[in-house]
mmCIF file of C-alpha atoms and ligand atoms in Angstrom:
data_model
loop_
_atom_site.group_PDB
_atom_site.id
_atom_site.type_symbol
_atom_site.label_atom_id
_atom_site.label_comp_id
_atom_site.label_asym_id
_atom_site.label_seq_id
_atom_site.Cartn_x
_atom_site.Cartn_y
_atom_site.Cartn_z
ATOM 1 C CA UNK A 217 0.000 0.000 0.000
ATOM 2 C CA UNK A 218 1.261 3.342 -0.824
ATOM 3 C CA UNK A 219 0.920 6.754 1.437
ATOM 4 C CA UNK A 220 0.878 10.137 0.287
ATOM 5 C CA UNK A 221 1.226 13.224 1.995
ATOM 6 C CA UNK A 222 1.434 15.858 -0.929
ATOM 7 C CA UNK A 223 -0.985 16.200 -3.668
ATOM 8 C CA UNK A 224 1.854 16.265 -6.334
ATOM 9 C CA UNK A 225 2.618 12.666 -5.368
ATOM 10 C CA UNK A 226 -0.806 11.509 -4.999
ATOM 11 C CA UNK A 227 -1.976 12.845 -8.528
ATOM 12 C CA UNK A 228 1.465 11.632 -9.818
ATOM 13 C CA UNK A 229 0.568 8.058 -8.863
ATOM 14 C CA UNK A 230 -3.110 8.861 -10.050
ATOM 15 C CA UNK A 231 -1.969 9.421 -13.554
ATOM 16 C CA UNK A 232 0.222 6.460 -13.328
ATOM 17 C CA UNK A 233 -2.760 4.045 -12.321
ATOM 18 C CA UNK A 234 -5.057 5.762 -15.157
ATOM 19 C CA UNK A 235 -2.122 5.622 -17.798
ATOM 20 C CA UNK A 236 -1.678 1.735 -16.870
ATOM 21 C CA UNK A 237 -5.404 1.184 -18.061
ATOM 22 C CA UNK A 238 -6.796 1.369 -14.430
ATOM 23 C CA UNK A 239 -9.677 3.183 -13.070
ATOM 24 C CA UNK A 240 -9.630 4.871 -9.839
ATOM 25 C CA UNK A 241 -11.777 4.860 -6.853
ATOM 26 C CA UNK A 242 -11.683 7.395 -3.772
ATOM 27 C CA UNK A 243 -13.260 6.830 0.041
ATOM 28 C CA UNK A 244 -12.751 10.545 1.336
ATOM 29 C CA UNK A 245 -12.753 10.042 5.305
ATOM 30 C CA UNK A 246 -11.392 11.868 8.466
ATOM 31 C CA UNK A 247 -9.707 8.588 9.809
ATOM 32 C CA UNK A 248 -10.618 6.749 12.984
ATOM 33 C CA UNK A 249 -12.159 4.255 10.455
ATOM 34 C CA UNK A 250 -15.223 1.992 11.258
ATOM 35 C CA UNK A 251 -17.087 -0.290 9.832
ATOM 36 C CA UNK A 252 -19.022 2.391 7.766
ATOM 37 C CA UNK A 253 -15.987 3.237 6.329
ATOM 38 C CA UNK A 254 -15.306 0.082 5.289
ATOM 39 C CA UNK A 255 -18.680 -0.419 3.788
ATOM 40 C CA UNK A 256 -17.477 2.493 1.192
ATOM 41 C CA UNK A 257 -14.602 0.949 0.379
ATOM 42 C CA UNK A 258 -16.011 -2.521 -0.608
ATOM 43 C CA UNK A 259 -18.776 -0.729 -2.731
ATOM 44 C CA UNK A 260 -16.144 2.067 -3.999
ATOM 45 C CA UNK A 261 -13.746 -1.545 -4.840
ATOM 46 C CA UNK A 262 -16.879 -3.078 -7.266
ATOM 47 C CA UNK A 263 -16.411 -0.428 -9.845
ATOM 48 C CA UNK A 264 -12.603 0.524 -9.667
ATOM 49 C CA UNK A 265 -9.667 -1.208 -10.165
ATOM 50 C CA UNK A 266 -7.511 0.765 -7.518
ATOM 51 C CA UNK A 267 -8.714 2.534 -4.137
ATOM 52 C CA UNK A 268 -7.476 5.139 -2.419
ATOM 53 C CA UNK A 269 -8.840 5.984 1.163
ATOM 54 C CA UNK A 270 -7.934 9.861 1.802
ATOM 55 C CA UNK A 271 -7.542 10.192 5.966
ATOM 56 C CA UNK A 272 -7.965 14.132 6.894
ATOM 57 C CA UNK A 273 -9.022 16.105 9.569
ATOM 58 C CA UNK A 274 -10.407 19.042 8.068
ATOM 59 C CA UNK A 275 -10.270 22.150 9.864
ATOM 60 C CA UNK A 276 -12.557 24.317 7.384
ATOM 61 C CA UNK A 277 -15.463 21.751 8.203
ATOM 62 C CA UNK A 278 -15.298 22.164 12.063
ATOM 63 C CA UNK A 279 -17.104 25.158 13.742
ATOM 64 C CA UNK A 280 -16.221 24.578 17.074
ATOM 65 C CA UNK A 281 -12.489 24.249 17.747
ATOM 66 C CA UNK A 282 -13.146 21.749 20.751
ATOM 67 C CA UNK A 283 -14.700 19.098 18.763
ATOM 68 C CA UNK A 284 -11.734 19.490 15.624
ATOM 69 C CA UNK A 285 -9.142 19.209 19.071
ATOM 70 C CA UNK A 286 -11.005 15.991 20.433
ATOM 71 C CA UNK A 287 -11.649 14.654 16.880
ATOM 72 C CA UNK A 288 -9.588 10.730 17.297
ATOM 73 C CA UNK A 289 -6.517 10.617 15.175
ATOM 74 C CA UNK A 290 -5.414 6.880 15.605
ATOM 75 C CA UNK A 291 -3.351 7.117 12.039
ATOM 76 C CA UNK A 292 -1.800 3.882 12.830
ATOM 77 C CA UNK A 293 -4.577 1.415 13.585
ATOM 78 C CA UNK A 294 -6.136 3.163 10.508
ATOM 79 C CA UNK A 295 -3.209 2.583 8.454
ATOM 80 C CA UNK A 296 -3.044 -1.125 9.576
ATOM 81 C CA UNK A 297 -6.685 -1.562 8.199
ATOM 82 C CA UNK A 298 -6.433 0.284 4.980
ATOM 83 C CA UNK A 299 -3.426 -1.900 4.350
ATOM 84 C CA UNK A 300 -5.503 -5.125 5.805
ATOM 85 C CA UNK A 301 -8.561 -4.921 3.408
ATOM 86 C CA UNK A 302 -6.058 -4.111 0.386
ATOM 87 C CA UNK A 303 -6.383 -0.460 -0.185
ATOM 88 C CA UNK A 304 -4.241 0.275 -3.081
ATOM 89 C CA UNK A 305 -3.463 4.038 -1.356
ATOM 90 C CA UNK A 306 -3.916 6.096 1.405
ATOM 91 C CA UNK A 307 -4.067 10.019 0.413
ATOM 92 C CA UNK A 308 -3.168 11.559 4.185
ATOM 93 C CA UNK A 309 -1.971 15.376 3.520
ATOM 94 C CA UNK A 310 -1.300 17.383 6.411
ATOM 95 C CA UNK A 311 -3.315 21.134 7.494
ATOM 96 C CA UNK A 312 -0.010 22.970 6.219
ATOM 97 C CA UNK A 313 -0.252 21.100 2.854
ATOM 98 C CA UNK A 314 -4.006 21.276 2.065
ATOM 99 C CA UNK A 315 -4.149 25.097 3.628
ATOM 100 C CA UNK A 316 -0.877 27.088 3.084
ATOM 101 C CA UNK A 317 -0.637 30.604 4.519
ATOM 102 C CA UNK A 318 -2.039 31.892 0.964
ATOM 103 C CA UNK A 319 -4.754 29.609 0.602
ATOM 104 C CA UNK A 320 -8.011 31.580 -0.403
ATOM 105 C CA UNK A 321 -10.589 29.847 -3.001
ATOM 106 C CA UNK A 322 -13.569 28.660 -1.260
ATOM 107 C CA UNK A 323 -16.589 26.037 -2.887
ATOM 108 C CA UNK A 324 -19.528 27.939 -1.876
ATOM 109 C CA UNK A 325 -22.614 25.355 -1.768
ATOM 110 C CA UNK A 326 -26.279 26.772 -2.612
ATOM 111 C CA UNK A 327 -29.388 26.012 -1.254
ATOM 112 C CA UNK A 328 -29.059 22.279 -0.498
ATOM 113 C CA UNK A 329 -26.704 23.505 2.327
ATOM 114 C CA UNK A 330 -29.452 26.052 3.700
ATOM 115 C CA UNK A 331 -31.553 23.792 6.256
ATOM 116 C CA UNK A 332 -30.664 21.282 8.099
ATOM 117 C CA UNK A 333 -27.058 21.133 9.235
ATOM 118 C CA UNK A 334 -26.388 24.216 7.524
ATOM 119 C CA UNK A 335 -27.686 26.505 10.537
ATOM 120 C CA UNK A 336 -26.132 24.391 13.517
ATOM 121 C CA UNK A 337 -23.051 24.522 11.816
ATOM 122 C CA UNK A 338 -22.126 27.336 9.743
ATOM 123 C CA UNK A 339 -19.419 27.003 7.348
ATOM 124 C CA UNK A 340 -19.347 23.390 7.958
ATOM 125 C CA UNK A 341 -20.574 22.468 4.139
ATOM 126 C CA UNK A 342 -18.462 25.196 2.449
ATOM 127 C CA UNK A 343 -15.582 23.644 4.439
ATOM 128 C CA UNK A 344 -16.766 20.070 2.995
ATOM 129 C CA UNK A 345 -17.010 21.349 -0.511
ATOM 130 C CA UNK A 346 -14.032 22.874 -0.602
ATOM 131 C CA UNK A 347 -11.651 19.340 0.826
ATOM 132 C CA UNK A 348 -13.748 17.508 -1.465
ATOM 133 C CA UNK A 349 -12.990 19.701 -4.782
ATOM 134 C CA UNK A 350 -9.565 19.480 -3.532
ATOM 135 C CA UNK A 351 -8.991 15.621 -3.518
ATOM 136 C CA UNK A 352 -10.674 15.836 -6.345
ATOM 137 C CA UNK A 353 -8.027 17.733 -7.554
ATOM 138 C CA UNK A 354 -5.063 15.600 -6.561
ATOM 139 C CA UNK A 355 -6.777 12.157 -7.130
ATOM 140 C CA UNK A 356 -8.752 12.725 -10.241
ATOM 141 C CA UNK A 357 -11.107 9.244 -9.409
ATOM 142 C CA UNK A 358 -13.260 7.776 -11.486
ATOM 143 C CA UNK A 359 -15.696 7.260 -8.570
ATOM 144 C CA UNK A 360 -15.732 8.740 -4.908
ATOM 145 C CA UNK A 361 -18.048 6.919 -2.373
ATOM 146 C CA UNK A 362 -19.975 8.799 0.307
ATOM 147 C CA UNK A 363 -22.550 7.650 3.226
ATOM 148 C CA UNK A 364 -26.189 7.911 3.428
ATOM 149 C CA UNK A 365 -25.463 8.831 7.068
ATOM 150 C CA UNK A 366 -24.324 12.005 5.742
ATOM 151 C CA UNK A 367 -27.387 12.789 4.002
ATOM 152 C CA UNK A 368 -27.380 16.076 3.737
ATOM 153 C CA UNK A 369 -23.596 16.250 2.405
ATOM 154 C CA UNK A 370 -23.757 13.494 -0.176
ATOM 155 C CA UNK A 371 -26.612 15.531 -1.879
ATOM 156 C CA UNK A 372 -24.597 18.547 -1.588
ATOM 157 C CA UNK A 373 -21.420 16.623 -2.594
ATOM 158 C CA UNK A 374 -23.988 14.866 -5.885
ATOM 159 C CA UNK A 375 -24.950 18.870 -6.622
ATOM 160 C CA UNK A 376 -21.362 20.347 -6.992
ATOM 161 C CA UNK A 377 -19.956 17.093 -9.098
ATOM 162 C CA UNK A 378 -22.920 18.167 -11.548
ATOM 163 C CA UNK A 379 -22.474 22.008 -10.882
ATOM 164 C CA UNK A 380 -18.867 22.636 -11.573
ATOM 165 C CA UNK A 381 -18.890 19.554 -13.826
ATOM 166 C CA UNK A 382 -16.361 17.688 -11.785
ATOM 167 C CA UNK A 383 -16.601 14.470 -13.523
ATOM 168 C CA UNK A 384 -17.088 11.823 -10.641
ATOM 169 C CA UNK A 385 -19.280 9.414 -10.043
ATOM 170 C CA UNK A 386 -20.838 9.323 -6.707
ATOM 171 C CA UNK A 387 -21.798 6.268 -5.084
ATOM 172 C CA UNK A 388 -24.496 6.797 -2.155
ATOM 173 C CA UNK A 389 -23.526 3.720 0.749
ATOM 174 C CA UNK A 390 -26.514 2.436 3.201
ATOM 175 C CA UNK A 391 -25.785 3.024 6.654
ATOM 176 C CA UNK A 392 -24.076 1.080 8.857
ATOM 177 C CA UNK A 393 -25.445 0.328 11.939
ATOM 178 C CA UNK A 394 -24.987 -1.078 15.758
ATOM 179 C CA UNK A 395 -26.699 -4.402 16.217
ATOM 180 C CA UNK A 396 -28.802 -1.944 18.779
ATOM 181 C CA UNK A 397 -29.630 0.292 15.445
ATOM 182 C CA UNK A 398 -26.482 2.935 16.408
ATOM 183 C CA UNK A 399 -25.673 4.687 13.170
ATOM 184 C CA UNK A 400 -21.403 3.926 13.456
ATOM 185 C CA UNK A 401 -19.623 7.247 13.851
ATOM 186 C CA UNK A 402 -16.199 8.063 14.611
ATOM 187 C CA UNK A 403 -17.905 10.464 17.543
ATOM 188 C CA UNK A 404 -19.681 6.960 18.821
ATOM 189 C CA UNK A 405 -16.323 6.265 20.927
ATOM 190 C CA UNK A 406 -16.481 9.825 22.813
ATOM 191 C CA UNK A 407 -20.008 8.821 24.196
ATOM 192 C CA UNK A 408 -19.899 8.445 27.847
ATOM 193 C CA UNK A 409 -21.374 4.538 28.507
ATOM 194 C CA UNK A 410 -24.660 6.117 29.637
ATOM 195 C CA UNK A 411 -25.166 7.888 26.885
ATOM 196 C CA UNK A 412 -23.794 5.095 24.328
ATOM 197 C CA UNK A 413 -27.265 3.234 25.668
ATOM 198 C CA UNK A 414 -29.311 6.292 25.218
ATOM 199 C CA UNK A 415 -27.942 6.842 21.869
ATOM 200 C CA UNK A 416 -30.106 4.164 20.420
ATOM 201 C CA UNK A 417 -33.020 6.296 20.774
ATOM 202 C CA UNK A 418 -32.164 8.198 17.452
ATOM 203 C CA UNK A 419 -32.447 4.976 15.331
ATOM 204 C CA UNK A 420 -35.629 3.824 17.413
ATOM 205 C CA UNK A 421 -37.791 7.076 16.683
ATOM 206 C CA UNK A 422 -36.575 7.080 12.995
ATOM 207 C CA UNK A 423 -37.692 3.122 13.050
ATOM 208 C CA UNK A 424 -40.786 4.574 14.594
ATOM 209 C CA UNK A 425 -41.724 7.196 11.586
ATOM 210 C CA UNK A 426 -41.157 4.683 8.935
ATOM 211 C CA UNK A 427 -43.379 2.663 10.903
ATOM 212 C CA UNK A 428 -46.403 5.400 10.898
ATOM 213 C CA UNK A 429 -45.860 5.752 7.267
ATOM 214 C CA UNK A 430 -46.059 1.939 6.795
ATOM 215 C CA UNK A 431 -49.200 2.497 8.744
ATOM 216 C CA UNK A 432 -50.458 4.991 6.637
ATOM 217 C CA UNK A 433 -49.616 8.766 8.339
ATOM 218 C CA UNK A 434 -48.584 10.944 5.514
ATOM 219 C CA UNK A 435 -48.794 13.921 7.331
ATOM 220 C CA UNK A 436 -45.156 15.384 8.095
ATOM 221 C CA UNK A 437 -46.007 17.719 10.921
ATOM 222 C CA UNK A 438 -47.109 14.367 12.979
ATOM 223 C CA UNK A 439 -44.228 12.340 11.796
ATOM 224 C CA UNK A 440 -41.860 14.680 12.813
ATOM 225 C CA UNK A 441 -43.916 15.170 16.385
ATOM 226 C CA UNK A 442 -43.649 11.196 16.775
ATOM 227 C CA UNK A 443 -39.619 11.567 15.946
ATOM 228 C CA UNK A 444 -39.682 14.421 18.514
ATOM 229 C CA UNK A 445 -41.880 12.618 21.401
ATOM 230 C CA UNK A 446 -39.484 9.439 20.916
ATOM 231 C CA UNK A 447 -36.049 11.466 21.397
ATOM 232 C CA UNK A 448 -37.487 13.825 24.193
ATOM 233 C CA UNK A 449 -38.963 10.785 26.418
ATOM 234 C CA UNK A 450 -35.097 9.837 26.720
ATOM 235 C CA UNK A 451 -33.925 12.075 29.597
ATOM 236 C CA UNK A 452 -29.982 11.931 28.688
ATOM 237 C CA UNK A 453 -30.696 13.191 24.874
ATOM 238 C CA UNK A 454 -31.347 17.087 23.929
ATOM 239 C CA UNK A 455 -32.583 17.248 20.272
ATOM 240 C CA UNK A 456 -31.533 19.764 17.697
ATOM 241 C CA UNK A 457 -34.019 18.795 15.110
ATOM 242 C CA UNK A 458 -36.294 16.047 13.726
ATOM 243 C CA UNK A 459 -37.163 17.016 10.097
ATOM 244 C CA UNK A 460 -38.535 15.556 7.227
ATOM 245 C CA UNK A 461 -38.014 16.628 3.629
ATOM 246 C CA UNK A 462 -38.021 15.983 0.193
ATOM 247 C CA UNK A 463 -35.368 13.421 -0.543
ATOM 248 C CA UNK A 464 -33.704 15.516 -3.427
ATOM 249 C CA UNK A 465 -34.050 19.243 -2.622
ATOM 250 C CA UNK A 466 -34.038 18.382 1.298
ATOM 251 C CA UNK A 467 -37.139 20.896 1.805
ATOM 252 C CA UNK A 468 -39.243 20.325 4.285
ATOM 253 C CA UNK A 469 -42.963 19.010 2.855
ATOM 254 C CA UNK A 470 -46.139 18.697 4.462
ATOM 255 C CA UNK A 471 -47.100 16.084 3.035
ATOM 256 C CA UNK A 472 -45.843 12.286 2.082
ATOM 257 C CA UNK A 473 -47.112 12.526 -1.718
ATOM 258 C CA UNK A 474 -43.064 12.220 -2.853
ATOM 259 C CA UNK A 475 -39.746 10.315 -1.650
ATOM 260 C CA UNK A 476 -38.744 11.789 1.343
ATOM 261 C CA UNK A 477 -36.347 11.451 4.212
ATOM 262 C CA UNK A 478 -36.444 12.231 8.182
ATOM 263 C CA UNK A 479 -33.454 13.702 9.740
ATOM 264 C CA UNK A 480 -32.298 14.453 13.329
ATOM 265 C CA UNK A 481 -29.756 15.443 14.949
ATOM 266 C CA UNK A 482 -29.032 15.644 19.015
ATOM 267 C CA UNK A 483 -26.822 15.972 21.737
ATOM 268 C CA UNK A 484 -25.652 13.430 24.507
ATOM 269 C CA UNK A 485 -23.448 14.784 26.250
ATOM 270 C CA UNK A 486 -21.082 16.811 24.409
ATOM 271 C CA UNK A 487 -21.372 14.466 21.405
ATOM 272 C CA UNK A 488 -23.315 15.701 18.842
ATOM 273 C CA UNK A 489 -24.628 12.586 16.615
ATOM 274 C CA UNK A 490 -26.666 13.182 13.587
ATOM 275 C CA UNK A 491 -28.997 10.160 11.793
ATOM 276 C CA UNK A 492 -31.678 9.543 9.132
ATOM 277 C CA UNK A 493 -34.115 6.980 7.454
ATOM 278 C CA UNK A 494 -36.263 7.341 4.323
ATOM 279 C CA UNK A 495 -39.218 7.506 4.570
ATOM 280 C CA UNK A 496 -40.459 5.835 1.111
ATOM 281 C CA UNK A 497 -44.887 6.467 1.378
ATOM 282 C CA UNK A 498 -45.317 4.129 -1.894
ATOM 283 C CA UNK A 499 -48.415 4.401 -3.734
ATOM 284 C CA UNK A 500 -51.137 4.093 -1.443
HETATM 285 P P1 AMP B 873 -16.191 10.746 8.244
HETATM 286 O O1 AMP B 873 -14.863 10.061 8.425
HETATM 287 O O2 AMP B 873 -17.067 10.700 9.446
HETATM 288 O O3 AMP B 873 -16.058 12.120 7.628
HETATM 289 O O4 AMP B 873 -16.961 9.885 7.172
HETATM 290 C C1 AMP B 873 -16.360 9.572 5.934
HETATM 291 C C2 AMP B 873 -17.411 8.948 5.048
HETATM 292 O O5 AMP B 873 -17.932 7.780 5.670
HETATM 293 C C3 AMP B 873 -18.623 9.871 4.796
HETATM 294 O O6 AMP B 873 -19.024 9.739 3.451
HETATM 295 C C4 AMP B 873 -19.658 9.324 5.741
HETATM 296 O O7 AMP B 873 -20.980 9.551 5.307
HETATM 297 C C5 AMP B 873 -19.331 7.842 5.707
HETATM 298 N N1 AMP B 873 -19.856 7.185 6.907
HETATM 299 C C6 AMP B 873 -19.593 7.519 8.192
HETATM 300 N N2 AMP B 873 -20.294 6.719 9.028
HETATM 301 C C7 AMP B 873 -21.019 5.883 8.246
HETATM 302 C C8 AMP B 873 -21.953 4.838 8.501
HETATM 303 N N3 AMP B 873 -22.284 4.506 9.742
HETATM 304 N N4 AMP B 873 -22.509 4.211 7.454
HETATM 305 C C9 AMP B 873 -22.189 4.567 6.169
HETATM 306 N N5 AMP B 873 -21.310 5.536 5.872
HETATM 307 C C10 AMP B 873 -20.739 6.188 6.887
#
C-alpha cells in the first residue's frame, strides 16, 4: 500500500494508475475508520480497479475548535486496516499542505446547504465542498463513495460534481449500523457509557416514523412530532431537530405525496450525533 502526503505525489501516482489502463476509486474520510468506512470501500472496490482511502481532519469543516481538538486521530490502527482490506493508497496530507498561509478559493454550496445542518453549523458544508474539490483535484477518481449517514452532504457533494462539472461518479452507501440500530460514527467512541445506551433512541424514533408511514400517516407535521416525542422521552438526549423533507431538494414538505427522508440530529453529552431513514410512502 502506498501513502501520500502531498498532492503532487498523490496525482502523480493517479496518472500512473489511469495511464496503466486502471480506473480509480476514492473513500474521502477523516480517519478513525469503522465499519461504515469500510462499507465504502467494498462498494467504492466493485467499480474501480484501484482505491485510495484519503484520511484528513479538516479544519474548514469544524465550527467549534473543541470538537476538531477531540476529533480521534489513531493514524496507525487506521493505516493497519487500509493496508488489511487491500487499499491500493492512502491520500493523508497534512493542514499545512491542504491550507498554506495563501490559501483563499472557497466552494460555496447553494441552497441544499441552507436547512438542516447548515444553521447548527455554519461554514461546515463550504468547508466540505471545498476538501472535497480538492482531492478531487489531486486524485482525479473515477468514482468517490460517500454515506447515506451524511445525508445532507452526499446531496450537496452529488450537486457540486454536476455544478462545476467535476466528472465523478458518486456512489451513495446504506448506513451502517450497531446491532442496537447505532448509526457507526467516529464520535460513537467519545459517548460516555450512559449515553452510548441512550444513543439508540435516534435509530428507534426514525424506526418509529417509517413505521407510521407503513401504517399509513402521511402527514409530516405528525411524523416529525412522533420523531420528537421518541427522542425527548429519553432524559440523557437534547434534540436539535427532527425534520422531514423531500429526498432531493431536502425541503421540508407537508405532506408524504413524494420520496422523502427524516433527519435528526441531538446531543448526549457533548457528542453531537446526527442520523436519518427514508421515509419511502409508496403508492397508497
Ligand atoms: P467521516 O470520516 O465521518 O467524515 O466519514 C467519511 C465517510 O464515511 C462519509 O461519506 C460518511 O458519510 C461515511 N460514513 C460515516 N459513518 C457511516 C456509517 N455509519 N454508514 C455509512 N457511511 C458512513
Amino acid at each position: 500500500m502506498d501513502l501520500f502526503t502531498a498532492p503532487g505525489q498523490m496525482r502523480a501516482w493517479s496518472r500512473g494508475q489511469r495511464a496503466a489502463g486502471s480506473t480509480v476509486g476514492v473513500v474521502p474520510t477523516m480517519g478513525a475508520l469503522h465499519r461504515g468506512h469500510l462499507a465504502l470501500v467494498e462498494a467504492v472496490r466493485e467499480r474501480v480497479d484501484v482505491v485510495v482511502v484519503t484520511i484528513f481532519v479538516n479544519p474548514l469543516q469544524f465550527n467549534q475548535s473543541t470538537d476538531f481538538d477531540a476529533y480521534p486521530r489513531p493514524i496507525d490502527d487506521d493505516l493497519a486496516v487500509c493496508e488489511a482490506i487491500g487499499v491500493d493508497a492512502v491520500y493523508a496530507p497534512t493542514s499545512a499542505t491542504m491550507y498554506g498561509p495563501s490559501f483563499q478559493t472557497h466552494v460555496e454550496p447553494g441552497e441544499l446547504a441552507v436547512g438542516l445542518e447548515g444553521p447548527m453549523r455554519p461554514g461546515h458544508f463550504r468547508g466540505v465542498a471545498t476538501v472535497v474539490t480538492k482531492l478531487f483535484g489531486a486524485i482525479e477518481p473515477d468514482v468517490a463513495a460517500f454515506g447515506r449517514k451524511d445525508y445532507q452532504q452526499l446531496a450537496i457533494v452529488r450537486r457540486m460534481v454536476d455544478d462545476l462539472d467535476l466528472g465523478v461518479e458518486i456512489l451513495g452507501v446504506p448506513i451502517v449500523r450497531e446491532p442496537d440500530g447505532l448509526a457507526l460514527s467516529s464520535r460513537n467512541a467519545r459517548l460516555e457509557p450512559d449515553d452510548r445506551r441512550a444513543a439508540v433512541v435516534l435509530s428507534r424514533a426514525l424506526g418509529r416514523a417509517v413505521e407510521v408511514v407503513d401504517h399509513g400517516e402521511r402527514d409530516a407535521a405528525r411524523i416529525e412530532r412522533t420523531i420528537c416525542d421518541a427522542i425527548e422521552a429519553e432524559p440523557r438526549a437534547r434534540l436539535e431537530y427532527a425534520s422531514v423533507v423531500d429526498e432531493s431538494t431536502l425541503e421540508p414538505v407537508a405532506q408524504l405525496d413524494s420520496p422523502a427522508v427524516a433527519l435528526v440530529a441531538a446531543w448526549f453529552g457533548d457528542v453531537r450525533l446526527i442520523d436519518n431513514a427514508a421515509l419511502d410512502a409508496g403508492d397508497r
